Coordinates of C-alpha atoms in Angstrom, one line a residue:
Chain A
M77 CA -28.3 -4.2 49.5
T78 CA -24.4 -4.5 50.6
A79 CA -22.3 -6.3 47.8
V80 CA -20.4 -4.8 46.3
S81 CA -21.2 -4.2 42.7
P82 CA -19.0 -5.2 39.4
P83 CA -17.5 -2.6 37.3
S84 CA -19.6 -2.6 34.6
R85 CA -22.6 -2.1 36.1
R86 CA -20.9 1.0 38.1
A87 CA -19.6 2.2 34.5
S88 CA -23.6 1.8 33.2
A89 CA -24.9 3.8 36.5
F90 CA -22.6 6.0 35.6
F91 CA -23.2 6.8 32.2
F92 CA -27.0 6.7 33.0
R93 CA -26.1 9.6 35.5
K94 CA -24.8 11.6 32.8
P95 CA -27.2 12.1 30.0
K96 CA -25.2 14.8 28.2
L97 CA -21.8 12.6 28.7
R98 CA -24.1 9.7 26.9
L99 CA -24.7 12.5 24.2
G100 CA -21.2 13.7 23.3
I101 CA -19.9 10.4 23.2
L102 CA -22.7 9.1 20.7
L103 CA -22.3 12.6 18.5
S104 CA -18.9 13.1 18.7
A105 CA -17.1 10.4 16.4
P106 CA -20.0 11.0 13.6
L107 CA -19.6 14.8 14.1
L108 CA -15.8 14.3 13.9
W109 CA -16.0 12.5 10.9
L110 CA -18.3 14.7 9.1
G111 CA -17.6 17.9 10.6
L112 CA -14.0 17.4 9.6
A113 CA -13.4 15.0 6.6
Y114 CA -16.7 16.5 5.1
L115 CA -17.0 19.9 6.0
G116 CA -13.7 20.7 6.4
A117 CA -13.6 19.8 2.4
L118 CA -15.9 21.1 1.5
A119 CA -14.5 24.3 3.1
A120 CA -10.7 23.7 1.5
L121 CA -13.0 23.9 -1.9
F122 CA -14.2 26.9 -0.9
I123 CA -11.0 28.4 -0.6
T124 CA -9.5 26.5 -3.4
A125 CA -11.9 28.5 -5.7
F126 CA -10.1 31.4 -5.1
W127 CA -6.5 30.3 -6.1
S128 CA -5.2 29.9 -9.7
T129 CA -2.7 26.9 -11.8
D130 CA 0.5 28.1 -12.7
V131 CA 0.4 27.7 -16.3
F132 CA 4.0 26.3 -16.9
T133 CA 4.2 24.2 -13.9
G134 CA 0.7 23.0 -13.3
K135 CA 0.9 23.5 -9.4
V136 CA -1.7 25.2 -7.4
V137 CA -0.8 29.2 -6.5
T138 CA -2.2 30.2 -3.7
D139 CA -2.3 33.6 -4.4
W140 CA -6.2 34.8 -4.0
S141 CA -8.1 36.3 -6.5
F142 CA -11.5 36.1 -8.1
D143 CA -10.3 35.4 -11.7
N144 CA -12.1 32.2 -11.4
F145 CA -15.6 34.0 -10.4
V146 CA -14.7 36.5 -13.5
T147 CA -14.2 33.9 -15.8
L148 CA -17.3 32.0 -14.8
F149 CA -19.7 34.6 -15.1
T150 CA -18.3 36.4 -18.0
D151 CA -17.5 33.7 -20.7
S152 CA -20.6 33.1 -22.4
V153 CA -19.7 29.2 -22.5
Y154 CA -20.1 28.7 -18.7
R155 CA -23.3 30.6 -18.9
T156 CA -24.6 28.5 -21.4
I157 CA -23.7 25.3 -19.7
T158 CA -25.2 26.8 -16.5
L159 CA -28.3 27.5 -17.7
R160 CA -28.4 24.3 -19.7
T161 CA -27.9 22.5 -16.7
V162 CA -30.1 24.0 -14.3
G163 CA -33.0 23.7 -17.2
I164 CA -32.1 19.9 -17.6
A165 CA -32.4 20.0 -14.1
L166 CA -35.4 21.9 -13.3
L167 CA -37.1 19.8 -16.6
V168 CA -36.3 16.2 -15.2
T169 CA -37.9 17.1 -11.4
V170 CA -41.0 18.3 -13.5
I171 CA -41.3 15.4 -15.6
D172 CA -40.3 13.1 -12.5
A173 CA -43.2 14.6 -10.5
V174 CA -45.6 13.9 -13.2
I175 CA -44.9 10.5 -13.7
A176 CA -44.5 9.6 -10.1
F177 CA -47.3 10.7 -8.7
P178 CA -50.0 9.0 -10.2
M179 CA -48.2 5.9 -10.0
A180 CA -47.1 6.8 -6.1
F181 CA -51.1 7.3 -5.8
A182 CA -52.1 4.3 -7.0
M183 CA -49.2 2.5 -5.0
A184 CA -50.6 4.3 -1.8
K185 CA -54.4 4.3 -2.2
L186 CA -55.9 1.9 -4.8
A187 CA -53.1 -1.3 -4.0
S188 CA -54.0 -3.6 -1.2
P189 CA -51.3 -4.0 1.8
K190 CA -49.8 -6.8 0.2
A191 CA -49.6 -5.5 -3.3
Q192 CA -48.1 -2.4 -1.5
R193 CA -45.2 -4.2 -0.6
I194 CA -44.2 -5.8 -3.4
L195 CA -44.9 -2.7 -5.6
V196 CA -42.5 -0.9 -3.3
I197 CA -40.2 -3.7 -4.0
A198 CA -40.3 -3.2 -7.4
V199 CA -39.8 0.2 -7.3
M200 CA -36.5 0.1 -5.4
T201 CA -35.0 -2.8 -6.9
P202 CA -34.5 -0.7 -10.4
L203 CA -32.9 1.9 -8.2
W204 CA -30.0 -0.3 -7.2
A205 CA -29.6 -2.0 -10.2
S206 CA -26.2 0.1 -11.4
Y207 CA -26.7 3.6 -12.4
L208 CA -24.4 2.9 -15.6
V209 CA -26.1 0.2 -16.2
K210 CA -29.3 2.0 -16.5
A211 CA -27.7 5.1 -18.7
Y212 CA -25.9 2.2 -20.9
A213 CA -29.3 0.7 -21.4
W214 CA -30.7 3.9 -22.9
R215 CA -27.6 4.5 -24.7
T216 CA -28.6 1.1 -26.9
L217 CA -32.3 2.1 -26.8
L218 CA -31.6 5.4 -28.4
S219 CA -28.8 4.2 -30.5
G220 CA -29.9 4.1 -34.4
N221 CA -30.6 0.9 -34.9
G222 CA -32.4 0.6 -31.0
A223 CA -35.5 0.1 -30.0
I224 CA -36.6 3.3 -29.4
S225 CA -36.0 3.6 -33.4
W226 CA -37.9 0.7 -34.1
L227 CA -41.0 1.6 -32.1
L228 CA -41.1 4.8 -33.8
S229 CA -40.5 4.0 -37.4
P230 CA -44.3 2.6 -38.2
F231 CA -45.2 5.6 -37.4
G232 CA -42.8 7.3 -39.6
L233 CA -40.7 9.0 -36.5
S234 CA -37.7 8.8 -35.7
G235 CA -35.4 8.9 -32.1
P236 CA -34.1 11.7 -30.3
G237 CA -30.4 10.3 -31.2
Y238 CA -27.5 11.7 -28.5
G239 CA -28.7 15.0 -27.1
V240 CA -29.9 17.0 -24.6
A241 CA -33.5 15.3 -25.3
A242 CA -31.5 12.1 -24.9
T243 CA -29.9 13.5 -21.9
V244 CA -33.4 14.5 -19.9
I245 CA -35.1 11.0 -21.0
T246 CA -32.3 9.3 -19.5
L247 CA -31.6 11.4 -16.0
S248 CA -35.5 11.3 -15.9
Y249 CA -35.3 7.1 -15.9
L250 CA -32.4 7.2 -13.8
W251 CA -34.0 9.4 -11.0
L252 CA -37.5 8.2 -11.0
P253 CA -37.5 6.2 -8.1
Y254 CA -36.5 8.6 -6.1
M255 CA -39.3 10.8 -6.5
I256 CA -41.8 7.7 -6.2
L257 CA -40.9 6.4 -3.0
P258 CA -41.2 10.0 -1.1
I259 CA -44.1 10.6 -2.6
Y260 CA -45.2 7.6 -1.7
A261 CA -44.3 7.5 2.2
G262 CA -46.4 10.7 1.6
L263 CA -49.3 9.5 0.3
E264 CA -49.4 7.0 2.5
R265 CA -49.6 9.0 5.9
L266 CA -52.3 10.7 4.6
P267 CA -55.9 9.9 6.0
D268 CA -58.3 8.4 3.9
S269 CA -61.0 9.9 5.8
L270 CA -59.7 13.7 4.6
V271 CA -60.4 12.4 1.0
D272 CA -63.9 10.9 1.9
A273 CA -64.8 14.1 4.0
S274 CA -63.7 16.3 0.8
G275 CA -66.1 14.2 -1.1
D276 CA -68.9 14.1 1.5
L277 CA -68.6 17.9 1.3
G278 CA -69.1 18.0 -2.4
A279 CA -66.2 18.3 -3.9
R280 CA -65.9 16.5 -6.9
S281 CA -62.4 14.9 -7.8
F282 CA -60.2 17.3 -8.9
R283 CA -61.0 19.6 -6.5
T284 CA -60.2 17.2 -3.9
F285 CA -57.2 16.5 -5.5
R286 CA -56.1 20.5 -5.6
S287 CA -57.6 21.2 -2.2
V288 CA -56.8 18.3 -0.2
I289 CA -54.3 15.7 -1.6
L290 CA -51.9 17.8 -3.1
P291 CA -51.3 19.9 0.1
L292 CA -50.4 18.1 2.4
A293 CA -48.7 15.6 -0.5
F294 CA -46.9 18.7 -1.4
P295 CA -43.6 18.2 1.1
A296 CA -43.3 15.0 -0.2
I297 CA -42.7 15.9 -3.6
V298 CA -40.2 18.6 -2.4
A299 CA -38.2 15.6 -0.7
G300 CA -38.5 13.8 -3.8
S301 CA -37.2 17.2 -5.7
I302 CA -34.0 17.3 -3.5
F303 CA -32.8 14.1 -5.2
T304 CA -33.8 14.6 -8.8
F305 CA -33.0 18.1 -8.8
S306 CA -29.4 17.6 -7.0
L307 CA -28.5 14.2 -9.0
S308 CA -29.1 16.0 -12.6
L309 CA -27.0 19.1 -11.6
G310 CA -24.2 17.2 -10.6
D311 CA -24.5 14.8 -13.3
Y312 CA -21.5 14.3 -16.3
I313 CA -21.4 10.6 -16.9
A314 CA -25.0 10.7 -18.3
V315 CA -24.3 13.3 -20.4
K316 CA -21.2 11.8 -21.7
I317 CA -22.9 8.4 -22.5
V318 CA -26.1 9.4 -24.4
G319 CA -25.6 13.6 -24.5
G320 CA -23.7 13.9 -27.8
T321 CA -21.7 17.4 -27.6
S322 CA -23.5 19.2 -25.3
Q323 CA -22.1 19.5 -22.0
M324 CA -23.4 20.1 -18.4
L325 CA -21.1 21.9 -15.3
G326 CA -20.3 18.6 -13.9
N327 CA -18.1 17.9 -17.7
V328 CA -16.6 21.1 -17.2
V329 CA -15.4 20.0 -13.3
Y330 CA -14.4 16.8 -14.3
D331 CA -12.6 18.3 -17.5
N332 CA -11.3 21.2 -15.5
I333 CA -9.6 18.1 -12.9
G334 CA -8.5 16.0 -15.5
A335 CA -7.5 17.2 -18.9
A336 CA -7.4 20.5 -18.2
N337 CA -5.5 20.1 -14.5
N338 CA -7.1 23.5 -13.3
L339 CA -8.2 22.6 -9.9
P340 CA -9.3 26.2 -8.8
F341 CA -11.5 26.3 -11.8
A342 CA -13.0 23.0 -11.4
A343 CA -13.6 24.0 -7.7
T344 CA -14.8 27.4 -8.8
V345 CA -17.6 25.4 -11.1
A346 CA -18.2 23.1 -8.1
I347 CA -19.5 25.8 -6.0
V348 CA -22.4 26.8 -8.6
P349 CA -24.4 23.4 -8.1
V350 CA -23.6 23.8 -3.4
V351 CA -24.9 27.4 -3.9
I352 CA -28.2 26.4 -5.6
M353 CA -28.7 23.0 -3.8
L354 CA -28.2 25.4 -0.5
V355 CA -30.4 28.1 -1.6
Y356 CA -32.9 25.2 -2.3
L357 CA -32.2 23.4 0.7
A358 CA -33.1 26.7 2.7
V359 CA -36.1 27.4 0.4
V360 CA -37.6 23.9 1.0
R361 CA -37.0 23.6 4.9
R362 CA -40.0 25.4 5.9
T363 CA -42.6 23.0 4.3
G364 CA -40.8 20.1 6.0
A365 CA -39.6 18.4 3.0
L366 CA -36.7 17.5 4.9
N367 CA -37.8 15.4 7.5
N368 CA -39.8 13.3 4.3
L369 CA -36.6 12.0 3.2
Chain B
M291 CA -63.1 7.9 -6.7
S292 CA -64.6 7.5 -9.9
K293 CA -64.3 4.3 -12.1
T294 CA -62.5 6.3 -14.6
G295 CA -60.0 7.6 -12.1
R296 CA -59.1 4.0 -11.0
V297 CA -58.8 2.7 -14.3
V298 CA -56.6 6.0 -15.5
L299 CA -54.4 5.3 -12.1
W300 CA -54.0 1.7 -12.7
T301 CA -53.2 2.2 -16.2
A302 CA -50.4 5.5 -15.1
L303 CA -48.6 2.2 -12.8
G304 CA -48.4 -0.1 -15.2
V305 CA -47.2 2.0 -18.1
G306 CA -44.6 3.4 -15.3
F307 CA -43.6 0.2 -14.7
A308 CA -43.2 -1.3 -18.3
V309 CA -40.9 1.8 -18.5
I310 CA -38.8 1.2 -15.5
Y311 CA -38.2 -2.5 -16.7
F312 CA -38.1 -2.4 -20.6
P313 CA -34.6 -1.3 -20.7
L314 CA -33.3 -3.6 -18.1
L315 CA -34.7 -6.4 -19.9
V316 CA -33.3 -4.9 -23.4
V317 CA -30.0 -5.0 -21.0
L318 CA -30.6 -8.8 -20.2
L319 CA -31.5 -9.9 -23.7
N320 CA -28.2 -8.1 -25.2
S321 CA -26.1 -9.9 -22.7
V322 CA -27.6 -13.0 -25.2
N323 CA -27.8 -11.7 -28.5
S324 CA -24.7 -12.5 -30.6
D325 CA -25.3 -9.7 -32.8
T326 CA -22.3 -7.1 -31.5
T327 CA -24.2 -4.1 -32.9
F328 CA -27.0 -4.8 -30.4
G329 CA -29.8 -3.9 -33.0
W330 CA -33.9 -4.4 -31.8
P331 CA -35.0 -6.4 -32.1
P332 CA -32.5 -9.1 -31.3
K333 CA -32.0 -12.3 -33.3
S334 CA -29.8 -15.0 -32.4
F335 CA -28.7 -16.0 -28.6
T336 CA -25.6 -17.1 -27.6
L337 CA -23.7 -17.6 -24.4
E338 CA -20.2 -17.0 -25.5
W339 CA -20.3 -13.5 -24.0
W340 CA -21.7 -15.0 -20.8
G341 CA -18.4 -17.4 -20.9
R342 CA -15.7 -14.3 -21.7
A343 CA -17.2 -12.3 -19.0
V344 CA -16.6 -14.9 -16.1
T345 CA -13.0 -15.5 -17.1
N346 CA -12.3 -11.4 -17.8
A347 CA -9.3 -10.7 -15.1
G348 CA -10.1 -7.0 -15.3
A349 CA -13.8 -7.3 -14.4
L350 CA -12.8 -9.8 -11.5
H351 CA -10.3 -8.0 -10.3
A352 CA -12.6 -4.8 -10.5
L353 CA -15.3 -6.7 -8.5
W354 CA -13.0 -7.8 -5.5
T355 CA -11.9 -3.5 -5.2
S356 CA -16.0 -3.1 -5.4
I357 CA -16.4 -5.3 -2.2
E358 CA -13.5 -4.5 -0.3
A359 CA -14.3 -0.4 -0.4
G360 CA -18.4 -1.3 0.2
V361 CA -17.4 -3.6 3.2
A362 CA -14.8 -1.1 4.6
A363 CA -17.3 1.7 3.9
T364 CA -20.6 0.0 5.5
A365 CA -18.2 -1.1 8.6
I366 CA -17.4 2.4 9.6
A367 CA -20.8 4.2 7.9
L368 CA -22.8 1.2 10.8
V369 CA -21.2 2.2 13.7
L370 CA -20.8 6.1 13.1
G371 CA -24.7 6.4 11.5
T372 CA -26.0 4.5 14.7
M373 CA -24.4 6.4 16.7
A374 CA -25.9 9.0 15.2
A375 CA -29.3 8.0 15.5
F376 CA -29.3 7.5 19.0
A377 CA -28.0 10.5 19.5
L378 CA -30.2 12.7 17.8
Q379 CA -33.7 10.3 18.2
R380 CA -32.9 10.2 21.9
Y381 CA -32.2 13.6 23.0
R382 CA -33.1 17.3 22.8
F383 CA -30.3 19.6 22.1
F384 CA -29.5 22.6 20.7
G385 CA -28.0 22.6 17.1
R386 CA -29.9 19.0 16.7
D387 CA -31.4 20.5 13.1
S388 CA -28.2 21.5 11.8
I389 CA -26.5 17.7 12.5
S390 CA -29.5 16.2 10.9
L391 CA -29.0 18.1 8.0
L392 CA -25.2 17.8 8.0
I393 CA -25.4 13.9 7.9
I394 CA -28.2 14.3 4.5
L395 CA -25.5 16.9 3.0
P396 CA -23.4 14.2 1.7
I397 CA -25.8 12.7 -0.4
A398 CA -28.1 16.0 -1.0
L399 CA -25.2 17.9 -2.7
P400 CA -24.4 16.2 -5.8
G401 CA -21.9 13.8 -6.2
I402 CA -19.3 15.6 -7.9
V403 CA -19.5 18.2 -5.3
T404 CA -18.3 15.7 -2.8
G405 CA -16.1 14.0 -5.2
I406 CA -14.5 17.3 -6.2
A407 CA -14.3 18.2 -2.2
L408 CA -12.4 15.2 -0.7
N409 CA -9.9 14.6 -3.9
N410 CA -8.8 18.5 -3.4
A411 CA -9.3 17.5 0.4
F412 CA -7.0 14.9 -0.1
R413 CA -4.7 16.2 -2.8
T414 CA -3.6 19.8 -2.4
I415 CA -4.7 20.2 1.4
L416 CA -3.3 17.0 3.2
G417 CA -0.8 16.0 0.1
I418 CA -2.6 12.5 0.5
D419 CA -2.0 10.6 -2.6
L420 CA -5.4 8.7 -3.4
G421 CA -6.0 5.0 -2.8
L422 CA -8.1 2.5 -2.0
L423 CA -8.2 4.1 1.9
T424 CA -9.6 7.7 0.2
A425 CA -12.6 5.9 -1.3
I426 CA -13.2 4.4 1.1
I427 CA -13.5 7.0 3.6
A428 CA -15.5 8.9 0.8
H429 CA -18.0 6.0 0.7
A430 CA -18.0 6.0 4.4
T431 CA -19.3 9.9 4.5
F432 CA -22.4 9.2 2.2
C433 CA -23.1 5.5 3.6
I434 CA -23.6 7.4 7.1
V435 CA -27.0 8.6 6.2
V436 CA -28.6 5.1 5.0
V437 CA -27.7 3.4 8.2
F438 CA -28.9 6.4 10.4
N439 CA -32.7 6.7 8.5
N440 CA -33.0 2.5 9.0
V441 CA -32.0 3.1 12.5
V442 CA -33.9 6.4 13.2
A443 CA -37.0 4.9 11.7
R444 CA -36.3 1.7 14.0
L445 CA -35.7 3.5 17.1
R446 CA -39.0 5.6 16.5
R447 CA -41.3 2.6 16.4
M448 CA -40.0 0.9 18.9
G449 CA -40.0 3.6 21.9
G450 CA -38.6 3.5 25.1
N451 CA -41.1 1.1 26.6
L452 CA -39.4 -1.9 26.6
E453 CA -35.9 -0.4 27.4
E454 CA -37.6 1.3 30.6
A455 CA -39.3 -2.0 31.7
S456 CA -35.9 -3.7 31.6
M457 CA -34.4 -0.9 33.6
D458 CA -37.3 -1.4 36.0
L459 CA -36.8 -4.8 36.3
G460 CA -32.9 -4.2 37.5
A461 CA -31.2 -4.8 34.3
D462 CA -28.3 -2.1 33.7
G463 CA -28.0 0.2 30.7
I464 CA -25.3 -2.2 29.2
T465 CA -27.2 -5.2 29.9
T466 CA -30.3 -3.3 28.4
F467 CA -28.4 -2.7 25.4
R468 CA -27.2 -6.4 25.4
L469 CA -30.6 -7.8 25.5
V470 CA -33.5 -5.5 24.6
T471 CA -32.3 -2.5 22.6
F472 CA -29.6 -4.4 20.4
P473 CA -31.8 -7.3 19.3
M474 CA -35.0 -4.8 18.2
L475 CA -32.0 -2.9 16.5
R476 CA -30.6 -6.0 14.6
S477 CA -32.7 -6.1 11.9
A478 CA -32.6 -2.3 11.1
L479 CA -28.9 -2.6 11.2
L480 CA -28.6 -5.6 8.7
A481 CA -30.8 -3.6 6.4
G482 CA -29.1 -0.3 6.5
G483 CA -25.6 -2.6 6.0
L484 CA -26.8 -4.0 3.1
L485 CA -28.5 -0.8 1.8
A486 CA -25.5 1.1 2.3
F487 CA -23.0 -1.8 1.0
A488 CA -25.4 -1.6 -2.6
L489 CA -24.8 2.6 -2.4
S490 CA -21.0 2.2 -2.2
F491 CA -21.2 -0.8 -4.9
D492 CA -23.3 1.2 -7.8
E493 CA -20.8 4.4 -6.9
I494 CA -19.4 6.1 -9.4
I495 CA -19.2 9.6 -9.6
V496 CA -17.3 10.2 -6.1
T497 CA -15.2 7.0 -6.6
T498 CA -13.7 8.6 -9.9
F499 CA -12.6 11.2 -7.7
T500 CA -11.5 9.7 -4.9
L501 CA -9.6 6.5 -5.6
G502 CA -6.1 5.9 -7.1
T503 CA -5.0 5.7 -10.4
G504 CA -4.8 2.3 -11.8
M505 CA -7.5 0.8 -9.7
E506 CA -10.8 0.3 -10.3
T507 CA -14.3 -0.7 -8.9
L508 CA -16.5 -2.5 -11.0
P509 CA -18.6 0.8 -12.2
I510 CA -15.4 2.4 -13.4
W511 CA -14.4 -0.7 -15.3
I512 CA -18.0 -0.5 -16.6
Y513 CA -17.9 3.0 -17.7
D514 CA -13.8 2.7 -18.7
N515 CA -15.0 -0.5 -21.4
L516 CA -18.4 1.3 -22.9
F517 CA -17.0 2.7 -25.4
R518 CA -14.7 0.1 -26.4
P519 CA -16.6 -1.6 -29.5
N520 CA -15.2 -4.8 -28.9
Q521 CA -15.6 -4.8 -25.4
A522 CA -19.4 -3.9 -25.5
P523 CA -20.5 -7.4 -25.5
V524 CA -18.4 -8.4 -22.4
V525 CA -20.1 -5.2 -20.7
N526 CA -23.7 -6.3 -21.2
V527 CA -22.8 -9.5 -19.5
V528 CA -21.4 -7.9 -16.6
A529 CA -24.5 -5.1 -16.6
A530 CA -27.0 -7.8 -16.6
V531 CA -25.4 -9.5 -13.5
L532 CA -25.6 -6.4 -11.6
I533 CA -29.2 -6.3 -12.2
I534 CA -29.6 -9.4 -11.6
V535 CA -27.3 -9.4 -8.4
S536 CA -28.5 -6.0 -7.1
T537 CA -32.5 -7.2 -6.7
V538 CA -30.4 -9.1 -4.0
P539 CA -29.8 -6.9 -1.4
V540 CA -33.0 -5.0 -1.9
Y541 CA -35.2 -7.2 -1.4
F542 CA -33.4 -8.4 1.5
A543 CA -33.2 -4.8 3.2
Q544 CA -36.8 -4.6 2.8
K545 CA -38.0 -7.6 4.3
L546 CA -35.4 -7.1 7.6
S547 CA -36.5 -3.5 8.0
G548 CA -40.0 -4.3 8.4
G549 CA -41.2 -1.6 6.0
D550 CA -39.3 1.4 7.7
S551 CA -36.4 1.9 5.1
S552 CA -39.6 2.3 2.3
S553 CA -40.0 5.8 3.1
G554 CA -37.0 6.9 2.0
G555 CA -35.9 8.1 -1.2
R556 CA -32.2 7.7 -2.1
I557 CA -31.9 5.4 1.0

């Protein structure tokens, strides 16, 4: 081969011999974007949390202090809201796990391959039907003359109305597909032979569930819980739509950016879910859940 | 499994789907319900709200903003997500786990954190006025992971054999990418792009904090009109349209990805 190769070919050969350079080029743009735009913004948020707002001009004052954190931890209003938010997020996660597991199990282990695909699409479709539309649907369902009261009235019961219970119901509804899909994916990967073996060794259904299926499906459940928990922690819109007068952390952040014009305090409050989520991610990392996302 | 066990599980699945779809059905029914308070059960039928919705200037304008933001964010996410997917799937290097965590982070952290962090960075730190561009930057940040996940799943499934065969047969890197890698990747890119667009289209929390004042995407328009009693019927129609339209990208993404993307949670 003596012919001179075209430039594109020479370029190809050059990059082929330099895998590190190829990797560097591939990583550069995503890392610049996420590293600068996202991590940079998160770092800036953390710094802003130590600043304050001038009472008269409304401008951010760049004097360092722990005042915002002191307010957050000592004011009983914020303590109550933090505990309520974490409580709601935990409750929503547990409710979703309990509802999603049998559904995912039936999808992964009982349905035929063709039915499986249809069922997955059926779970994903409402996932993309606008968040607001679904929250709004619950507002009409839960209203005084809505479908829930209509369903319950023959039993002499009334609906929960707007409040914490309505918030939990709405959030559980909104995030349910985020729990079903990872559990389904996890169970689908779980070999039937293990379940059969457990049965052959004399285990009854419950024992097989507890000793074989649950431990193997656990990372998938945790993967789902990352979404249900995180999305609930930061929500403020569902609360505004069906929550009545109760508030969550997200509302405090939102009100401090908008009406109160106190960005530093909003930043301080926003750090709470970040810290909770980072601790949560660090803990669940060992279960291998992050590979199930 | 015991017969009772099967019956219980099938019932759970059936009831679960009934609960998932019932609220959406109520919205669809209410969009043709002539009673403006939407009491249950609906009593009479009308198409008046649909007529008013398709001529609603605010909603149409918001729809256009949503499309602009979605298309731009998807384009950026496609480039960055694909690059990251190749880097993380094809190479082993120090810090690989941290980078995959960094890609997940924008959707793993609550939307309000992403929203306020970017809001703060744009306004306080960089001194940029919020506008459509800032919303696009924000949307692209959390859309990267959707494209990333689809491409990684496809790369994992297709392995390296065909590319090696292409190189053995004398094709250079660029030719191999053009004739072998890219065609196999195309449907995964399309699926990832569709889902990224759908995610951007639906996003409200991050958008609230990063879109300039006086601008509205469709979710923000809905939210603004949600508590106005005389707008309720039009909101209902827009909601109904969104339910119907949202099935399209999911259906195609699922078909195109060949089941790849079904493993994802938010993706």
